[in-house]
């Protein structure tokens, strides 16, 4: 396992996800690729595997092609936070109107329910727990803004979020960084690598063939379906689903012009004494700050460590860069919890998010090829939900209707797959955050 070394890291620090200690993505047994598949799914993450389960239950013969191992993408690397999606309300109203915004909220709630039901039905042990979420306001103005947002949402939908003033904040989180914040009680946390492994096992039990180390390329349509290559070998399928999200690369020129791959990194601390965890995270909630340059964090499912994530720009994977990214994330962690100065970091890892210009996911039929993805950094519940929705669309069922098929999926003339403007945007939003904090 690749090791990292620096004075703030444990002696055995690694650059692989903490989650992989319990559930490392491992190659599925290599069945021979058939020459033809009824349904081919590209990508074995939350989207592809949820779709595979629905399609297999409907009697389809499903092959999932994964360039690495099942769950290797964002699905085994994320923070494992899943919530009611209220953060998307204002953006939806602004771009698409109140009706669409209501549907976004409705589907966010349904997505959360879908994950709970799937975990129960498929008997997946993934530490799923409704623990609530606290978002800290970085300034008094940010606190007011959060309060107004909750007021607007409450007028449009049932909303049990409530504000916590600064004087009561230590009941939620042991920091003085924030000026109060908002609690969203229905929020949940899970162990993402266990969840995605459980999905892969469930799909396999239903007869789905998952092929690892199987990279799909050269996708084109034929008279009665699609032709593509898997590791250079020709294959055909009647239906194809692209479930590649931020890892889409060049698999589709259409997606390349519309999905911005953006990096997110996470560190995990060494185990902390229970009394420290009780003080810093007394309710063991999911947590975040209100900054534009996002930070999100949580206790590990066993409650012993802090898992802390934020934006990272260089994902080249070089040891020097990984150490620099870990150092940067640790500096953000110390802004929240200065008392962790002498705590060491045991894991650093990163993964790719798929962003869009409207900041919403999309479910599309692109000249016959189905696509669901672009979760804009919030995909644990939504990828699971839209995997199910797109599968229903592939089956021609009315249940496949989703608001995310009705939104305009646009690119920009200056964008062709490389998020070259990201460093400028992160610096700009960082400056706005600093300004707001002052
Ligand atoms: C560091 C990080 C933290 C995050 N934290 C959260 C969080 O706390 N809460 C939340 O809701 N969301 C979070 N997310 C987002 C969430 O993880 C994703 O939205 C979700 O996992 C997307 O699932 P997916 O199945 O669509 O894509 P992925 O899990 O990324 O799977 C796509 C797969 O496609 C494969 N692939 C790509 N191209 C090909 C090809 N040509 N052939 C074959 N296979 C291919 C890739 O190898 C990959 O495994 C986070 C993401 C990251 C990276």
Short mmCIF file of C-alpha atoms and ligand atoms in Angstrom, two decimals:
data_model
loop_
_atom_site.label_atom_id
_atom_site.label_comp_id
_atom_site.label_asym_id
_atom_site.label_seq_id
_atom_site.Cartn_x
_atom_site.Cartn_y
_atom_site.Cartn_z
CA UNK A 1 0.00 0.00 0.00
CA UNK A 2 1.53 3.39 -0.94
CA UNK A 3 2.72 5.18 2.20
CA UNK A 4 2.95 8.87 2.94
CA UNK A 5 5.42 10.50 5.24
CA UNK A 6 5.57 13.89 6.94
CA UNK A 7 5.77 15.14 10.53
CA UNK A 8 1.96 15.49 10.84
CA UNK A 9 1.26 11.96 9.56
CA UNK A 10 1.24 8.68 11.47
CA UNK A 11 4.17 6.38 10.76
CA UNK A 12 1.92 4.07 8.72
CA UNK A 13 -0.10 6.78 6.88
CA UNK A 14 -1.41 5.76 3.45
CA UNK A 15 -2.91 7.47 0.41
CA UNK A 16 -5.90 5.15 0.13
CA UNK A 17 -9.36 5.70 1.62
CA UNK A 18 -9.87 4.95 5.30
CA UNK A 19 -13.04 3.15 4.13
CA UNK A 20 -10.94 0.58 2.26
CA UNK A 21 -9.60 -0.77 5.57
CA UNK A 22 -13.02 -2.39 6.01
CA UNK A 23 -14.11 -2.85 2.38
CA UNK A 24 -11.46 -2.46 -0.29
CA UNK A 25 -12.82 -2.58 -3.87
CA UNK A 26 -11.64 -5.89 -5.23
CA UNK A 27 -11.92 -7.20 -8.78
CA UNK A 28 -15.08 -9.21 -9.39
CA UNK A 29 -14.38 -12.72 -10.70
CA UNK A 30 -13.51 -12.45 -14.36
CA UNK A 31 -16.15 -14.16 -16.45
CA UNK A 32 -15.51 -14.30 -20.18
CA UNK A 33 -17.00 -11.27 -21.91
CA UNK A 34 -19.89 -12.37 -24.09
CA UNK A 35 -19.91 -11.10 -27.69
CA UNK A 36 -23.36 -9.60 -27.07
CA UNK A 37 -25.15 -8.34 -23.97
CA UNK A 38 -28.80 -7.49 -23.57
CA UNK A 39 -27.93 -4.55 -21.28
CA UNK A 40 -24.42 -3.11 -20.84
CA UNK A 41 -23.74 -0.76 -17.94
CA UNK A 42 -20.50 1.21 -17.94
CA UNK A 43 -19.32 1.99 -14.38
CA UNK A 44 -19.86 -0.02 -11.17
CA UNK A 45 -20.61 2.71 -8.64
CA UNK A 46 -23.86 3.64 -6.88
CA UNK A 47 -25.53 4.60 -10.19
CA UNK A 48 -24.55 1.58 -12.23
CA UNK A 49 -25.17 -0.96 -9.46
CA UNK A 50 -28.56 0.43 -8.40
CA UNK A 51 -29.60 0.35 -12.08
CA UNK A 52 -28.25 -3.19 -12.46
CA UNK A 53 -30.30 -4.42 -9.49
CA UNK A 54 -33.56 -2.96 -10.89
CA UNK A 55 -32.89 -4.29 -14.40
CA UNK A 56 -31.93 -7.75 -13.15
CA UNK A 57 -35.07 -7.90 -11.00
CA UNK A 58 -37.06 -7.11 -14.17
CA UNK A 59 -35.53 -10.16 -15.85
CA UNK A 60 -32.88 -8.44 -17.98
CA UNK A 61 -29.52 -10.04 -18.63
CA UNK A 62 -27.13 -7.35 -17.36
CA UNK A 63 -23.35 -6.96 -17.79
CA UNK A 64 -21.56 -4.20 -15.85
CA UNK A 65 -18.18 -3.12 -17.22
CA UNK A 66 -15.90 -1.38 -14.71
CA UNK A 67 -12.50 0.01 -15.73
CA UNK A 68 -11.06 -0.81 -12.28
CA UNK A 69 -12.85 -2.74 -9.51
CA UNK A 70 -16.50 -2.29 -8.40
CA UNK A 71 -16.77 0.89 -6.33
CA UNK A 72 -13.31 2.14 -7.30
CA UNK A 73 -14.66 5.56 -8.36
CA UNK A 74 -16.26 8.15 -6.08
CA UNK A 75 -18.60 5.55 -4.58
CA UNK A 76 -15.97 4.08 -2.22
CA UNK A 77 -14.20 7.39 -1.60
CA UNK A 78 -16.91 9.81 -0.53
CA UNK A 79 -17.71 11.20 2.91
CA UNK A 80 -20.83 9.05 3.28
CA UNK A 81 -23.07 12.03 4.13
CA UNK A 82 -26.64 11.85 2.80
CA UNK A 83 -29.39 14.34 3.40
CA UNK A 84 -32.65 15.91 2.28
CA UNK A 85 -31.16 18.11 -0.45
CA UNK A 86 -32.36 21.44 0.90
CA UNK A 87 -29.16 23.13 -0.23
CA UNK A 88 -30.39 22.82 -3.83
CA UNK A 89 -33.69 24.61 -3.28
CA UNK A 90 -32.60 28.21 -3.95
CA UNK A 91 -30.54 27.27 -7.03
CA UNK A 92 -33.49 25.35 -8.46
CA UNK A 93 -35.92 28.25 -7.87
CA UNK A 94 -33.53 30.70 -9.49
CA UNK A 95 -32.85 28.66 -12.62
CA UNK A 96 -35.99 26.60 -13.11
CA UNK A 97 -38.78 28.07 -10.93
CA UNK A 98 -40.62 27.04 -7.77
CA UNK A 99 -42.36 24.01 -9.24
CA UNK A 100 -39.09 22.36 -10.26
CA UNK A 101 -37.53 23.31 -6.89
CA UNK A 102 -40.38 21.53 -5.07
CA UNK A 103 -39.86 18.44 -7.22
CA UNK A 104 -36.12 18.53 -6.46
CA UNK A 105 -36.92 18.51 -2.73
CA UNK A 106 -39.50 15.74 -3.12
CA UNK A 107 -37.04 13.57 -5.03
CA UNK A 108 -34.27 14.29 -2.49
CA UNK A 109 -36.50 12.90 0.26
CA UNK A 110 -37.43 9.92 -1.92
CA UNK A 111 -33.75 9.31 -2.69
CA UNK A 112 -32.91 9.07 1.00
CA UNK A 113 -35.82 6.67 1.54
CA UNK A 114 -34.67 4.61 -1.45
CA UNK A 115 -31.21 4.12 0.11
CA UNK A 116 -32.75 3.08 3.45
CA UNK A 117 -35.06 0.59 1.70
CA UNK A 118 -32.30 -0.82 -0.50
CA UNK A 119 -29.98 -1.32 2.47
CA UNK A 120 -32.74 -3.14 4.35
CA UNK A 121 -34.02 -5.19 1.40
CA UNK A 122 -30.56 -6.28 0.23
CA UNK A 123 -29.35 -6.78 3.80
CA UNK A 124 -26.34 -4.47 3.38
CA UNK A 125 -24.27 -3.85 6.53
CA UNK A 126 -23.01 -0.32 5.91
CA UNK A 127 -23.44 1.53 9.23
CA UNK A 128 -26.37 3.57 7.87
CA UNK A 129 -27.63 5.78 10.69
CA UNK A 130 -29.85 8.87 10.82
CA UNK A 131 -27.74 11.14 13.00
CA UNK A 132 -28.65 14.62 11.73
CA UNK A 133 -26.41 17.30 10.27
CA UNK A 134 -25.07 20.61 11.50
CA UNK A 135 -23.89 23.30 9.08
CA UNK A 136 -21.87 26.00 10.81
CA UNK A 137 -22.20 29.65 9.71
CA UNK A 138 -18.84 31.21 8.98
CA UNK A 139 -20.10 34.73 9.89
CA UNK A 140 -23.17 36.40 11.44
CA UNK A 141 -24.26 37.25 7.90
CA UNK A 142 -23.94 33.60 6.88
CA UNK A 143 -26.06 32.65 9.91
CA UNK A 144 -28.81 35.03 8.78
CA UNK A 145 -28.57 33.69 5.23
CA UNK A 146 -29.00 30.11 6.46
CA UNK A 147 -32.02 31.20 8.52
CA UNK A 148 -33.63 32.90 5.51
CA UNK A 149 -32.99 29.83 3.37
CA UNK A 150 -34.77 27.62 5.90
CA UNK A 151 -37.70 30.10 6.01
CA UNK A 152 -38.05 29.98 2.22
CA UNK A 153 -37.92 26.18 2.17
CA UNK A 154 -40.48 25.90 4.99
CA UNK A 155 -42.95 27.92 2.91
CA UNK A 156 -42.58 25.49 0.00
CA UNK A 157 -42.24 22.09 1.71
CA UNK A 158 -42.26 20.27 5.03
CA UNK A 159 -38.96 21.14 6.69
CA UNK A 160 -37.82 20.21 10.20
CA UNK A 161 -34.50 22.10 10.08
CA UNK A 162 -33.86 24.56 12.91
CA UNK A 163 -31.31 27.23 13.73
CA UNK A 164 -28.88 26.91 16.63
CA UNK A 165 -27.44 30.22 17.89
CA UNK A 166 -23.77 30.59 18.67
CA UNK A 167 -24.29 30.44 22.45
CA UNK A 168 -25.78 26.93 22.10
CA UNK A 169 -23.41 25.70 19.42
CA UNK A 170 -21.20 23.63 21.73
CA UNK A 171 -24.09 21.19 22.18
CA UNK A 172 -23.61 20.42 18.45
CA UNK A 173 -19.89 20.85 17.87
CA UNK A 174 -16.87 21.72 20.00
CA UNK A 175 -15.70 24.77 18.06
CA UNK A 176 -15.83 28.56 18.27
CA UNK A 177 -15.22 28.95 14.54
CA UNK A 178 -18.88 29.27 13.65
CA UNK A 179 -21.49 31.90 14.45
CA UNK A 180 -24.20 29.33 15.10
CA UNK A 181 -25.65 27.16 12.40
CA UNK A 182 -28.52 25.04 11.17
CA UNK A 183 -29.46 21.51 12.21
CA UNK A 184 -31.11 19.16 9.70
CA UNK A 185 -32.29 16.20 11.82
CA UNK A 186 -33.16 13.77 8.98
CA UNK A 187 -29.61 13.63 7.62
CA UNK A 188 -27.82 10.28 7.66
CA UNK A 189 -24.32 8.88 7.43
CA UNK A 190 -23.09 5.55 6.08
CA UNK A 191 -19.89 3.68 5.30
CA UNK A 192 -19.65 4.22 1.53
CA UNK A 193 -17.26 1.39 0.67
CA UNK A 194 -19.39 -1.13 2.59
CA UNK A 195 -22.52 0.23 0.86
CA UNK A 196 -21.09 -0.07 -2.67
CA UNK A 197 -19.68 -3.54 -1.92
CA UNK A 198 -23.11 -4.59 -0.61
CA UNK A 199 -24.71 -3.33 -3.84
CA UNK A 200 -22.22 -5.27 -5.96
CA UNK A 201 -22.90 -8.44 -3.93
CA UNK A 202 -26.67 -7.94 -4.25
CA UNK A 203 -26.40 -7.42 -8.02
CA UNK A 204 -24.23 -10.53 -8.36
CA UNK A 205 -26.78 -12.59 -6.38
CA UNK A 206 -29.42 -11.46 -8.90
CA UNK A 207 -27.34 -12.80 -11.80
CA UNK A 208 -25.67 -9.54 -12.91
CA UNK A 209 -22.19 -10.14 -14.37
CA UNK A 210 -19.74 -7.51 -13.15
CA UNK A 211 -16.53 -7.36 -15.16
CA UNK A 212 -13.53 -5.67 -13.52
CA UNK A 213 -10.52 -4.17 -15.34
CA UNK A 214 -12.93 -3.80 -18.27
CA UNK A 215 -12.62 -0.37 -19.89
CA UNK A 216 -15.26 0.54 -22.47
CA UNK A 217 -14.35 2.66 -25.50
CA UNK A 218 -15.40 3.41 -29.09
CA UNK A 219 -19.14 3.42 -28.39
CA UNK A 220 -21.34 3.83 -31.47
CA UNK A 221 -24.85 2.89 -32.56
CA UNK A 222 -25.84 0.09 -34.95
CA UNK A 223 -29.18 -0.77 -36.58
CA UNK A 224 -30.37 -2.79 -33.60
CA UNK A 225 -28.31 -1.49 -30.69
CA UNK A 226 -24.77 -0.43 -29.89
CA UNK A 227 -21.24 -1.47 -30.66
CA UNK A 228 -18.25 -0.81 -28.40
CA UNK A 229 -14.91 -2.18 -27.35
CA UNK A 230 -13.99 -3.63 -23.96
CA UNK A 231 -10.22 -3.52 -23.53
CA UNK A 232 -10.04 -3.41 -27.31
CA UNK A 233 -12.39 -6.40 -27.85
CA UNK A 234 -15.58 -5.87 -29.92
CA UNK A 235 -18.95 -6.20 -28.21
CA UNK A 236 -22.56 -5.29 -28.91
CA UNK A 237 -25.55 -4.59 -26.66
CA UNK A 238 -29.21 -3.78 -27.14
CA UNK A 239 -29.12 -1.10 -24.44
CA UNK A 240 -26.26 0.88 -22.89
CA UNK A 241 -26.17 2.93 -19.69
CA UNK A 242 -23.27 5.28 -18.99
CA UNK A 243 -22.84 5.46 -15.21
CA UNK A 244 -19.38 7.02 -15.18
CA UNK A 245 -20.06 10.40 -13.48
CA UNK A 246 -16.82 12.36 -12.74
CA UNK A 247 -14.73 9.51 -14.18
CA UNK A 248 -16.42 9.71 -17.62
CA UNK A 249 -13.20 10.74 -19.40
CA UNK A 250 -13.54 10.32 -23.15
CA UNK A 251 -16.21 7.61 -23.16
CA UNK A 252 -18.77 10.08 -24.58
CA UNK A 253 -18.02 13.34 -26.46
CA UNK A 254 -21.48 14.59 -25.36
CA UNK A 255 -20.65 14.15 -21.65
CA UNK A 256 -17.11 15.48 -22.12
CA UNK A 257 -18.59 18.86 -23.09
CA UNK A 258 -21.00 18.93 -20.17
CA UNK A 259 -19.41 17.30 -17.08
CA UNK A 260 -16.60 19.07 -15.25
CA UNK A 261 -14.39 16.60 -13.34
CA UNK A 262 -13.52 18.25 -10.04
CA UNK A 263 -11.33 16.87 -7.27
CA UNK A 264 -12.31 16.38 -3.66
CA UNK A 265 -9.92 15.09 -1.00
CA UNK A 266 -10.39 13.61 2.46
CA UNK A 267 -8.17 12.95 5.47
CA UNK A 268 -8.82 10.71 8.45
CA UNK A 269 -7.24 11.27 11.85
CA UNK A 270 -5.70 8.64 14.04
CA UNK A 271 -8.13 7.34 16.72
CA UNK A 272 -9.01 9.99 19.31
CA UNK A 273 -9.84 9.43 22.99
CA UNK A 274 -13.62 9.08 23.60
CA UNK A 275 -13.70 12.20 25.80
CA UNK A 276 -12.22 14.27 22.93
CA UNK A 277 -14.82 12.93 20.47
CA UNK A 278 -17.55 13.65 23.04
CA UNK A 279 -16.39 17.25 23.26
CA UNK A 280 -15.81 17.86 19.53
CA UNK A 281 -18.71 15.90 18.07
CA UNK A 282 -21.10 15.39 21.02
CA UNK A 283 -24.01 14.17 18.87
CA UNK A 284 -21.85 12.32 16.32
CA UNK A 285 -23.64 14.26 13.57
CA UNK A 286 -22.61 14.83 9.97
CA UNK A 287 -21.03 18.31 9.74
CA UNK A 288 -20.05 21.07 7.33
CA UNK A 289 -19.14 24.74 7.16
CA UNK A 290 -21.04 27.35 5.17
CA UNK A 291 -17.99 28.41 3.11
CA UNK A 292 -18.28 28.53 -0.67
CA UNK A 293 -15.11 26.40 -0.87
CA UNK A 294 -16.77 23.42 0.73
CA UNK A 295 -15.63 21.56 3.86
CA UNK A 296 -17.54 18.54 5.15
CA UNK A 297 -16.68 16.21 8.00
CA UNK A 298 -17.96 13.53 10.32
CA UNK A 299 -16.98 10.95 12.89
CA UNK A 300 -15.96 7.55 11.52
CA UNK A 301 -18.85 5.08 11.91
CA UNK A 302 -17.21 3.60 15.04
CA UNK A 303 -17.01 7.13 16.49
CA UNK A 304 -13.25 7.07 17.07
CA UNK A 305 -11.82 9.25 14.28
CA UNK A 306 -12.61 12.39 12.35
CA UNK A 307 -13.00 12.12 8.59
CA UNK A 308 -12.61 15.57 7.02
CA UNK A 309 -13.04 16.55 3.36
CA UNK A 310 -12.61 19.55 1.12
CA UNK A 311 -11.63 20.75 -2.34
CA UNK A 312 -8.22 19.69 -3.70
CA UNK A 313 -6.87 20.81 -7.05
CA UNK A 314 -3.93 18.57 -7.92
CA UNK A 315 -4.94 14.94 -8.31
CA UNK A 316 -1.78 13.73 -10.03
CA UNK A 317 -1.31 11.24 -7.17
CA UNK A 318 2.39 12.07 -6.68
CA UNK A 319 3.44 11.51 -3.06
CA UNK A 320 4.67 15.11 -2.66
CA UNK A 321 1.34 16.47 -3.91
CA UNK A 322 -0.71 14.07 -1.77
CA UNK A 323 1.23 15.18 1.31
CA UNK A 324 0.63 18.84 0.36
CA UNK A 325 -3.10 18.15 -0.11
CA UNK A 326 -3.25 16.36 3.25
CA UNK A 327 -1.42 19.27 4.91
CA UNK A 328 -3.92 21.73 3.41
CA UNK A 329 -6.94 19.71 4.56
CA UNK A 330 -5.38 19.38 8.02
CA UNK A 331 -5.02 23.18 8.17
CA UNK A 332 -8.79 23.44 7.51
CA UNK A 333 -9.47 20.81 10.18
CA UNK A 334 -7.37 22.82 12.67
CA UNK A 335 -9.40 25.95 11.92
CA UNK A 336 -12.44 24.04 13.20
CA UNK A 337 -10.69 22.11 16.00
CA UNK A 338 -7.44 23.88 17.03
CA UNK A 339 -6.99 21.40 19.89
CA UNK A 340 -6.12 18.67 17.33
CA UNK A 341 -2.71 20.31 16.65
CA UNK A 342 -0.83 17.26 17.91
CA UNK A 343 -3.24 14.69 16.41
CA UNK A 344 -1.76 12.80 13.48
CA UNK A 345 -3.37 12.06 10.15
CA UNK A 346 -3.46 8.41 9.11
CA UNK A 347 -5.13 8.54 5.67
CA UNK A 348 -5.38 10.91 2.72
CA UNK A 349 -7.27 10.15 -0.49
CA UNK A 350 -9.12 11.89 -3.28
CA UNK A 351 -11.64 11.25 -6.02
CA UNK A 352 -13.48 12.94 -8.84
CA UNK A 353 -16.83 14.67 -8.64
CA UNK A 354 -18.90 15.37 -11.76
CA UNK A 355 -20.13 18.98 -11.89
CA UNK A 356 -22.48 20.63 -14.37
CA UNK A 357 -23.01 24.24 -15.30
CA UNK A 358 -26.48 24.30 -13.72
CA UNK A 359 -25.25 22.41 -10.60
CA UNK A 360 -27.86 19.67 -11.04
CA UNK A 361 -27.67 15.97 -11.96
CA UNK A 362 -29.15 14.83 -15.26
CA UNK A 363 -30.80 11.70 -16.58
CA UNK A 364 -30.80 11.63 -20.37
CA UNK A 365 -31.27 9.48 -23.41
CA UNK A 366 -28.42 10.59 -25.69
CA UNK A 367 -29.19 9.19 -29.16
CA UNK A 368 -30.37 5.98 -27.54
CA UNK A 369 -27.58 5.73 -24.94
CA UNK A 370 -28.87 6.24 -21.41
CA UNK A 371 -27.00 8.39 -18.90
CA UNK A 372 -27.53 9.22 -15.24
CA UNK A 373 -25.02 11.23 -13.29
CA UNK A 374 -23.35 14.58 -12.61
CA UNK A 375 -24.24 14.72 -8.93
CA UNK A 376 -22.27 17.89 -8.22
CA UNK A 377 -20.62 16.45 -5.12
CA UNK A 378 -23.82 15.14 -3.54
CA UNK A 379 -24.40 11.71 -4.94
CA UNK A 380 -24.68 9.06 -2.25
CA UNK A 381 -28.48 9.24 -2.23
CA UNK A 382 -29.00 10.84 -5.64
CA UNK A 383 -26.82 8.38 -7.59
CA UNK A 384 -28.66 5.52 -5.92
CA UNK A 385 -32.02 7.08 -6.75
CA UNK A 386 -31.21 8.05 -10.32
CA UNK A 387 -29.69 4.62 -10.95
CA UNK A 388 -33.13 3.24 -10.14
CA UNK A 389 -34.93 5.93 -12.20
CA UNK A 390 -32.80 5.45 -15.32
CA UNK A 391 -33.32 1.69 -15.07
CA UNK A 392 -37.08 2.27 -15.07
CA UNK A 393 -36.66 4.48 -18.15
CA UNK A 394 -34.68 1.71 -19.86
CA UNK A 395 -37.56 -0.64 -19.10
CA UNK A 396 -40.01 1.88 -20.59
CA UNK A 397 -41.84 2.25 -17.29
CA UNK A 398 -43.67 5.44 -16.22
CA UNK A 399 -41.93 5.21 -12.80
CA UNK A 400 -38.80 6.40 -14.62
CA UNK A 401 -40.11 9.95 -14.64
CA UNK A 402 -37.78 12.29 -12.79
CA UNK A 403 -37.30 16.03 -12.61
CA UNK A 404 -33.66 15.47 -13.63
CA UNK A 405 -34.76 14.41 -17.13
CA UNK A 406 -36.57 17.72 -17.60
CA UNK A 407 -33.62 20.07 -16.92
CA UNK A 408 -31.54 21.56 -19.72
CA UNK A 409 -28.16 19.81 -19.88
CA UNK A 410 -25.88 22.46 -21.38
CA UNK A 411 -22.16 22.78 -21.93
CA UNK A 412 -20.18 25.96 -22.52
CA UNK A 413 -18.24 26.96 -25.66
CA UNK A 414 -15.03 27.35 -23.62
CA UNK A 415 -15.27 23.88 -22.00
CA UNK A 416 -14.20 20.59 -23.53
CA UNK A 417 -13.55 18.26 -20.61
CA UNK A 418 -10.75 20.04 -18.72
CA UNK A 419 -11.71 22.21 -15.76
CA UNK A 420 -8.82 24.65 -16.46
CA UNK A 421 -10.70 27.49 -14.77
CA UNK A 422 -11.05 25.63 -11.45
CA UNK A 423 -7.97 27.09 -9.69
CA UNK A 424 -9.20 30.60 -10.55
CA UNK A 425 -12.73 29.80 -9.31
CA UNK A 426 -11.45 28.22 -6.06
CA UNK A 427 -9.20 31.22 -5.38
CA UNK A 428 -12.05 33.63 -6.11
CA UNK A 429 -14.53 31.81 -3.86
CA UNK A 430 -11.82 31.49 -1.20
CA UNK A 431 -11.41 35.26 -1.25
CA UNK A 432 -15.18 35.72 -0.93
CA UNK A 433 -15.15 33.35 2.06
CA UNK A 434 -12.36 35.33 3.70
CA UNK A 435 -14.18 38.57 3.04
CA UNK A 436 -17.41 37.17 4.49
CA UNK A 437 -15.56 35.92 7.60
CA UNK A 438 -14.09 39.36 8.23
C1 LIG B 1 -13.87 12.65 -2.04
C2 LIG B 1 -15.36 12.62 -2.31
C3 LIG B 1 -16.25 12.91 -1.28
C4 LIG B 1 -17.63 12.87 -1.51
N1 LIG B 1 -18.50 13.02 -0.45
C5 LIG B 1 -19.83 12.88 -0.65
C6 LIG B 1 -20.72 12.89 0.46
O1 LIG B 1 -20.31 12.94 1.62
N2 LIG B 1 -22.05 12.81 0.21
C7 LIG B 1 -22.54 12.68 -1.07
O2 LIG B 1 -23.77 12.63 -1.25
N3 LIG B 1 -21.70 12.59 -2.13
C8 LIG B 1 -20.37 12.67 -1.96
N4 LIG B 1 -19.52 12.53 -3.02
C9 LIG B 1 -20.09 12.28 -4.36
C10 LIG B 1 -20.50 10.81 -4.57
O3 LIG B 1 -19.49 9.96 -4.09
C11 LIG B 1 -20.72 10.55 -6.08
O4 LIG B 1 -21.66 11.48 -6.57
C12 LIG B 1 -21.23 9.14 -6.35
O5 LIG B 1 -20.41 8.17 -5.76
C13 LIG B 1 -21.31 8.91 -7.85
O6 LIG B 1 -21.57 7.55 -8.10
P1 LIG B 1 -21.49 6.99 -9.58
O7 LIG B 1 -21.81 5.56 -9.52
O8 LIG B 1 -22.32 7.82 -10.48
O9 LIG B 1 -19.98 7.26 -10.03
P2 LIG B 1 -18.61 6.60 -9.51
O10 LIG B 1 -18.75 5.97 -8.18
O11 LIG B 1 -17.55 7.62 -9.68
O12 LIG B 1 -18.39 5.40 -10.54
C14 LIG B 1 -18.06 5.61 -11.88
C15 LIG B 1 -17.24 4.39 -12.32
O13 LIG B 1 -17.14 4.39 -13.73
C16 LIG B 1 -15.92 3.76 -14.04
N5 LIG B 1 -15.58 4.12 -15.44
C17 LIG B 1 -15.35 5.35 -15.94
N6 LIG B 1 -15.10 5.28 -17.26
C18 LIG B 1 -15.19 3.97 -17.60
C19 LIG B 1 -15.05 3.26 -18.84
N7 LIG B 1 -14.75 3.88 -19.97
N8 LIG B 1 -15.22 1.92 -18.82
C20 LIG B 1 -15.53 1.26 -17.68
N9 LIG B 1 -15.68 1.89 -16.49
C21 LIG B 1 -15.51 3.23 -16.45
C22 LIG B 1 -14.94 4.32 -13.03
O14 LIG B 1 -13.81 3.51 -12.85
C23 LIG B 1 -15.81 4.41 -11.77
O15 LIG B 1 -15.63 3.32 -10.90
C24 LIG B 1 -18.13 12.58 -2.83
C25 LIG B 1 -17.23 12.29 -3.85
C26 LIG B 1 -15.85 12.30 -3.62
C27 LIG B 1 -14.90 11.99 -4.74
#
